[in-house]
Coordinates of C-alpha atoms in Angstrom, one line a residue:
M5 CA -16.3 11.1 -20.0
S6 CA -13.6 13.6 -19.8
I7 CA -11.9 13.5 -16.4
K8 CA -11.4 16.8 -14.7
T9 CA -12.6 16.0 -11.0
I10 CA -10.9 12.9 -9.0
G11 CA -12.4 11.8 -6.0
F12 CA -10.6 9.9 -3.0
I13 CA -12.1 7.4 -1.0
G14 CA -9.5 7.3 1.8
Y15 CA -7.6 10.2 2.1
G16 CA -4.5 9.3 4.4
A17 CA -0.7 9.9 4.2
M18 CA -0.2 8.1 0.9
A19 CA -3.5 9.3 -0.6
S20 CA -3.0 12.8 0.2
L21 CA 0.4 12.9 -1.8
M22 CA -1.1 11.5 -4.5
G23 CA -3.7 14.0 -4.4
K24 CA -1.4 16.7 -4.3
N25 CA 0.6 15.4 -7.4
L26 CA -2.9 15.3 -9.2
S27 CA -3.9 18.7 -8.2
Q28 CA -0.5 20.1 -9.3
A29 CA -1.3 18.7 -12.6
G30 CA -4.6 20.4 -12.9
F31 CA -7.2 18.1 -11.8
S32 CA -9.6 19.1 -9.0
I33 CA -9.8 16.8 -5.9
V34 CA -12.3 15.7 -3.5
A35 CA -12.3 13.0 -0.6
Y36 CA -13.9 11.2 1.7
T37 CA -12.5 9.8 5.1
P38 CA -14.6 8.3 7.9
S39 CA -13.0 10.9 10.1
G40 CA -14.1 13.5 7.8
K41 CA -10.6 15.0 7.5
S42 CA -7.5 14.4 6.0
N43 CA -4.3 13.5 8.1
G44 CA -2.1 14.1 5.0
A45 CA -0.3 16.8 3.1
Q46 CA -3.2 18.6 1.3
A47 CA -5.8 19.8 4.0
D48 CA -7.6 22.2 1.8
V49 CA -9.1 19.5 -0.4
P50 CA -13.0 19.5 0.0
M51 CA -14.0 16.5 2.5
L52 CA -17.2 15.4 1.6
A53 CA -19.6 13.4 4.1
S54 CA -19.7 9.9 2.4
P55 CA -18.3 7.7 -0.6
R56 CA -21.8 8.4 -2.6
L57 CA -21.2 12.0 -2.6
V58 CA -17.6 11.2 -4.0
A59 CA -19.1 9.1 -6.6
E60 CA -21.7 11.9 -7.4
K61 CA -19.2 14.5 -7.6
S62 CA -16.3 12.8 -9.3
D63 CA -15.4 11.8 -13.0
A64 CA -13.1 9.3 -11.7
I65 CA -12.5 7.7 -8.3
I66 CA -9.5 6.5 -6.5
L67 CA -9.8 4.0 -3.4
C68 CA -7.2 4.1 -1.2
V69 CA -8.2 2.0 2.0
P70 CA -6.4 -0.2 4.2
N71 CA -8.1 -3.6 3.9
D72 CA -11.2 -5.7 2.5
E73 CA -13.4 -4.8 5.2
A74 CA -12.8 -1.0 4.8
E75 CA -13.2 -1.3 1.2
N76 CA -16.6 -3.1 1.3
K77 CA -17.9 -0.7 3.8
A78 CA -17.0 2.1 1.5
L79 CA -18.7 0.1 -1.2
H80 CA -22.1 -0.7 0.1
G81 CA -25.3 0.9 1.6
P82 CA -27.3 3.9 0.9
D83 CA -24.3 6.0 1.3
G84 CA -21.6 3.8 -0.5
L85 CA -19.7 4.2 -3.5
L86 CA -21.9 1.9 -5.4
A87 CA -25.0 4.2 -4.8
G88 CA -23.7 6.9 -6.5
V89 CA -21.4 5.6 -9.3
R90 CA -22.6 6.0 -12.9
A91 CA -21.9 4.5 -16.2
G92 CA -18.9 5.8 -17.8
Q93 CA -16.7 6.8 -14.7
L94 CA -13.3 5.3 -13.9
V95 CA -12.5 3.5 -10.6
L96 CA -8.9 2.8 -9.7
D97 CA -8.4 0.7 -6.4
T98 CA -5.0 1.4 -5.1
S99 CA -5.7 -0.4 -2.0
T100 CA -3.8 -3.6 -1.1
V101 CA -6.5 -5.8 -1.0
S102 CA -7.2 -9.6 -1.5
P103 CA -7.3 -11.0 -5.0
E104 CA -10.9 -12.3 -4.2
Q105 CA -11.8 -8.7 -3.3
A106 CA -10.3 -7.3 -6.3
D107 CA -12.3 -9.6 -8.5
H108 CA -15.4 -8.7 -6.7
L109 CA -15.0 -5.3 -7.2
A110 CA -14.4 -5.6 -10.8
S111 CA -17.5 -7.7 -11.3
L112 CA -19.7 -5.2 -9.1
L113 CA -18.3 -2.3 -11.4
K114 CA -18.5 -3.9 -14.7
A115 CA -22.2 -4.7 -14.0
R116 CA -22.5 -0.9 -13.8
N117 CA -20.6 -0.1 -17.0
V118 CA -17.8 1.4 -14.9
D119 CA -14.3 1.1 -16.2
V120 CA -12.5 -0.2 -13.2
M121 CA -8.7 -1.3 -12.6
D122 CA -6.8 -2.8 -9.5
A123 CA -4.0 -0.4 -9.5
P124 CA -1.9 -1.0 -6.0
M125 CA 1.3 1.0 -5.9
S126 CA 4.7 -0.2 -4.8
G127 CA 6.7 2.7 -2.8
S128 CA 6.2 4.5 0.4
T129 CA 5.5 8.2 1.2
P130 CA 9.0 9.3 0.1
E131 CA 8.2 8.0 -3.6
A132 CA 4.4 9.2 -3.2
E133 CA 5.7 12.7 -2.7
K134 CA 7.9 12.9 -5.6
G135 CA 5.1 11.2 -7.7
A136 CA 7.6 8.3 -8.4
L137 CA 5.6 5.5 -7.3
I138 CA 5.4 2.1 -9.2
M139 CA 1.9 1.5 -10.3
L140 CA 0.8 -1.8 -10.9
A141 CA -2.4 -2.2 -12.9
G142 CA -4.9 -5.2 -13.7
G143 CA -7.9 -4.7 -16.4
P144 CA -8.3 -4.0 -20.1
E145 CA -5.8 -2.2 -22.1
T146 CA -8.5 0.2 -23.0
T147 CA -9.0 0.9 -19.3
L148 CA -5.4 1.3 -18.8
E149 CA -5.1 4.0 -21.7
R150 CA -7.9 5.9 -20.1
A151 CA -6.1 5.9 -16.8
R152 CA -2.6 6.8 -17.8
P153 CA -3.0 10.6 -17.4
I154 CA -3.7 9.9 -13.8
L155 CA -1.2 7.0 -13.4
D156 CA 1.3 9.0 -14.7
C157 CA 0.8 11.8 -12.3
I158 CA 1.4 9.5 -9.4
G159 CA 3.9 7.0 -10.6
R160 CA 7.2 7.1 -12.6
I161 CA 6.0 3.8 -13.9
T162 CA 3.2 1.9 -14.8
I163 CA 3.2 -2.1 -15.0
H164 CA 0.2 -3.7 -16.8
A165 CA 0.2 -7.0 -14.8
G166 CA -2.8 -8.5 -17.0
P167 CA -6.7 -8.7 -16.8
A168 CA -8.7 -7.7 -13.7
G169 CA -7.3 -8.9 -10.3
S170 CA -3.7 -9.5 -11.7
A171 CA -2.3 -6.4 -10.2
A172 CA -3.5 -7.3 -6.8
R173 CA -2.2 -10.6 -7.0
L174 CA 1.3 -9.1 -8.3
K175 CA 1.3 -6.7 -5.4
L176 CA 1.5 -9.6 -2.5
V177 CA 4.3 -11.0 -4.6
V178 CA 5.9 -7.6 -4.2
N179 CA 5.0 -7.0 -0.5
G180 CA 5.8 -10.6 0.4
I181 CA 9.4 -10.2 -1.0
M182 CA 9.8 -6.9 1.0
G183 CA 8.2 -8.2 4.0
G184 CA 10.4 -11.6 4.0
T185 CA 13.8 -9.8 2.9
L186 CA 13.3 -7.4 5.9
N187 CA 12.8 -10.5 8.3
I188 CA 16.1 -12.2 7.1
I189 CA 17.7 -9.0 7.6
A190 CA 16.5 -8.5 11.0
E191 CA 17.2 -12.2 11.8
G192 CA 21.0 -11.6 10.4
I193 CA 21.3 -8.3 12.5
A194 CA 20.1 -10.2 15.6
Y195 CA 22.9 -12.6 15.2
G196 CA 25.5 -10.2 14.5
L197 CA 24.7 -8.4 17.8
A198 CA 24.1 -11.4 20.0
S199 CA 27.7 -13.0 18.5
G200 CA 29.5 -9.7 19.6
V201 CA 29.9 -7.9 16.1
E202 CA 30.1 -4.1 17.2
R203 CA 26.7 -2.5 16.5
N204 CA 27.9 0.5 14.5
V205 CA 30.3 -1.7 12.5
L206 CA 27.3 -4.2 11.8
F207 CA 24.7 -1.6 10.3
D208 CA 27.3 0.6 8.5
A209 CA 28.7 -2.8 6.7
L210 CA 25.2 -3.8 5.7
Q211 CA 24.7 -0.4 3.9
E212 CA 27.8 -1.1 1.8
L213 CA 26.5 -4.6 0.3
A214 CA 25.1 -4.7 -3.3
V215 CA 22.9 -7.6 -2.2
I216 CA 20.7 -5.6 -0.1
S217 CA 18.2 -3.1 -2.0
P218 CA 18.1 0.7 -1.6
H219 CA 14.6 0.1 0.0
H220 CA 16.1 -2.1 2.6
K221 CA 19.3 -0.1 3.1
R222 CA 17.0 2.8 4.2
K223 CA 15.0 0.2 6.8
I224 CA 18.6 -0.6 7.8
G225 CA 19.4 3.1 8.5
M226 CA 16.0 3.3 10.5
G227 CA 17.1 0.3 12.6
K228 CA 20.7 1.7 13.5
A229 CA 18.8 5.1 14.6
G230 CA 16.1 3.4 16.3
D231 CA 13.6 5.9 14.7
F232 CA 10.7 4.3 12.5
P233 CA 8.8 7.1 10.9
S234 CA 6.0 5.5 9.4
Q235 CA 6.6 5.5 5.7
F236 CA 4.7 1.9 5.4
P237 CA 3.3 1.0 9.0
T238 CA 3.9 -2.5 10.5
R239 CA 0.0 -3.1 10.8
L240 CA -0.3 -3.0 7.1
M241 CA 2.5 -5.0 6.2
S242 CA 1.5 -7.6 8.8
K243 CA -2.0 -7.6 7.1
D244 CA -0.5 -7.8 3.8
M245 CA 1.6 -11.1 4.7
G246 CA -1.5 -12.7 6.0
L247 CA -3.2 -11.7 2.5
L248 CA -0.2 -13.7 0.9
L249 CA -0.3 -16.6 3.0
D250 CA -4.1 -17.0 2.6
A251 CA -3.6 -16.7 -1.2
G252 CA -0.7 -18.9 -1.3
R253 CA -2.9 -21.8 0.6
R254 CA -5.6 -21.3 -1.9
C255 CA -3.3 -22.0 -4.7
G256 CA -1.8 -24.9 -2.8
V257 CA 1.8 -23.2 -2.8
P258 CA 4.0 -23.5 0.2
L259 CA 5.2 -20.4 1.6
H260 CA 7.6 -21.3 4.5
G261 CA 9.7 -18.4 4.4
M262 CA 7.1 -15.9 4.1
A263 CA 5.1 -17.8 7.0
A264 CA 8.1 -17.2 9.3
A265 CA 8.2 -13.5 8.3
S266 CA 4.5 -13.0 8.9
Q267 CA 4.9 -14.5 12.3
N268 CA 7.8 -12.2 13.3
L269 CA 5.9 -9.3 11.8
A270 CA 2.7 -10.2 13.8
F271 CA 4.8 -10.0 17.1
S272 CA 6.3 -6.7 15.9
N273 CA 3.0 -5.4 15.3
R274 CA 1.9 -6.0 19.0
H275 CA 4.7 -3.4 19.9
H276 CA 5.0 -1.2 16.8
A277 CA 1.6 -1.2 14.9
D278 CA 1.9 2.3 13.7
D279 CA 5.7 2.3 13.4
D280 CA 7.4 1.7 9.9
Y281 CA 7.6 -2.2 9.4
S282 CA 11.5 -1.9 9.6
A283 CA 10.6 -1.8 13.8
L284 CA 10.9 -5.5 13.2
I285 CA 14.8 -4.7 13.5
A286 CA 14.4 -3.2 17.0
Q287 CA 12.0 -5.7 18.1
M288 CA 14.6 -8.4 17.2
E289 CA 17.4 -6.6 18.8
K290 CA 15.2 -6.0 21.9
N291 CA 14.9 -9.9 22.2
I292 CA 18.3 -10.7 22.2
A293 CA 18.9 -8.0 24.7
N294 CA 16.3 -9.9 27.0
R295 CA 18.3 -13.0 26.9

């Protein structure tokens, strides 16, 4: 089946930027969101009334939803994705979901002779806008090659993680390291401020260190400015840390550092759910100011 029309289920900030790049590459785009409208970059995309209609009108489908619950809601029922898919279609799940959910989706679609890959992305809205995401792909090599024209439009590189479900597991590693590292940075900043290091000196010094990644330097810049535009909202990072801890428990792997980060991000989520997850820096700074 040639791919001319790509349907999105979930068309928020990240998906709409991916859709814009795919549209510029010549693909037709349709989409579904529970609200019935896009809150992202491309408002002229036809918004359909159900996941089933997206499946019926598309050659390939991209899932980009926040969690397992939202994905299952989009899959099942008379208006769900599964009611509209047909043999020969391609489904790419760019959502960050639990490994068990990724395995479940692969099993459901394989039974319907639909090609499927778990294909979560690493990167935030700036990378999505430039088509420079790092795409993680789990599934057969043949499916990866079929998906490559799509993946190459939205990412600068695709890493084949292995069989179905592998990319979902790798994504938890990536996001766990992101969240855990940000927590260490926030704790370090809190100590520096509490001990009397001048605020600008502290934030500016951290921007010069080779041991801090460009990604986290961007977050430190947000912390210095006290402005946290939602490139990756706290509510999603907190959710992902919870998925990682649960997955680690199932594997019998102690994740002590990740657990501490998860607790701090969960607390930050109470106050900064829709802010970028780097708002943890502000939360730590507020905590020491109140002492």
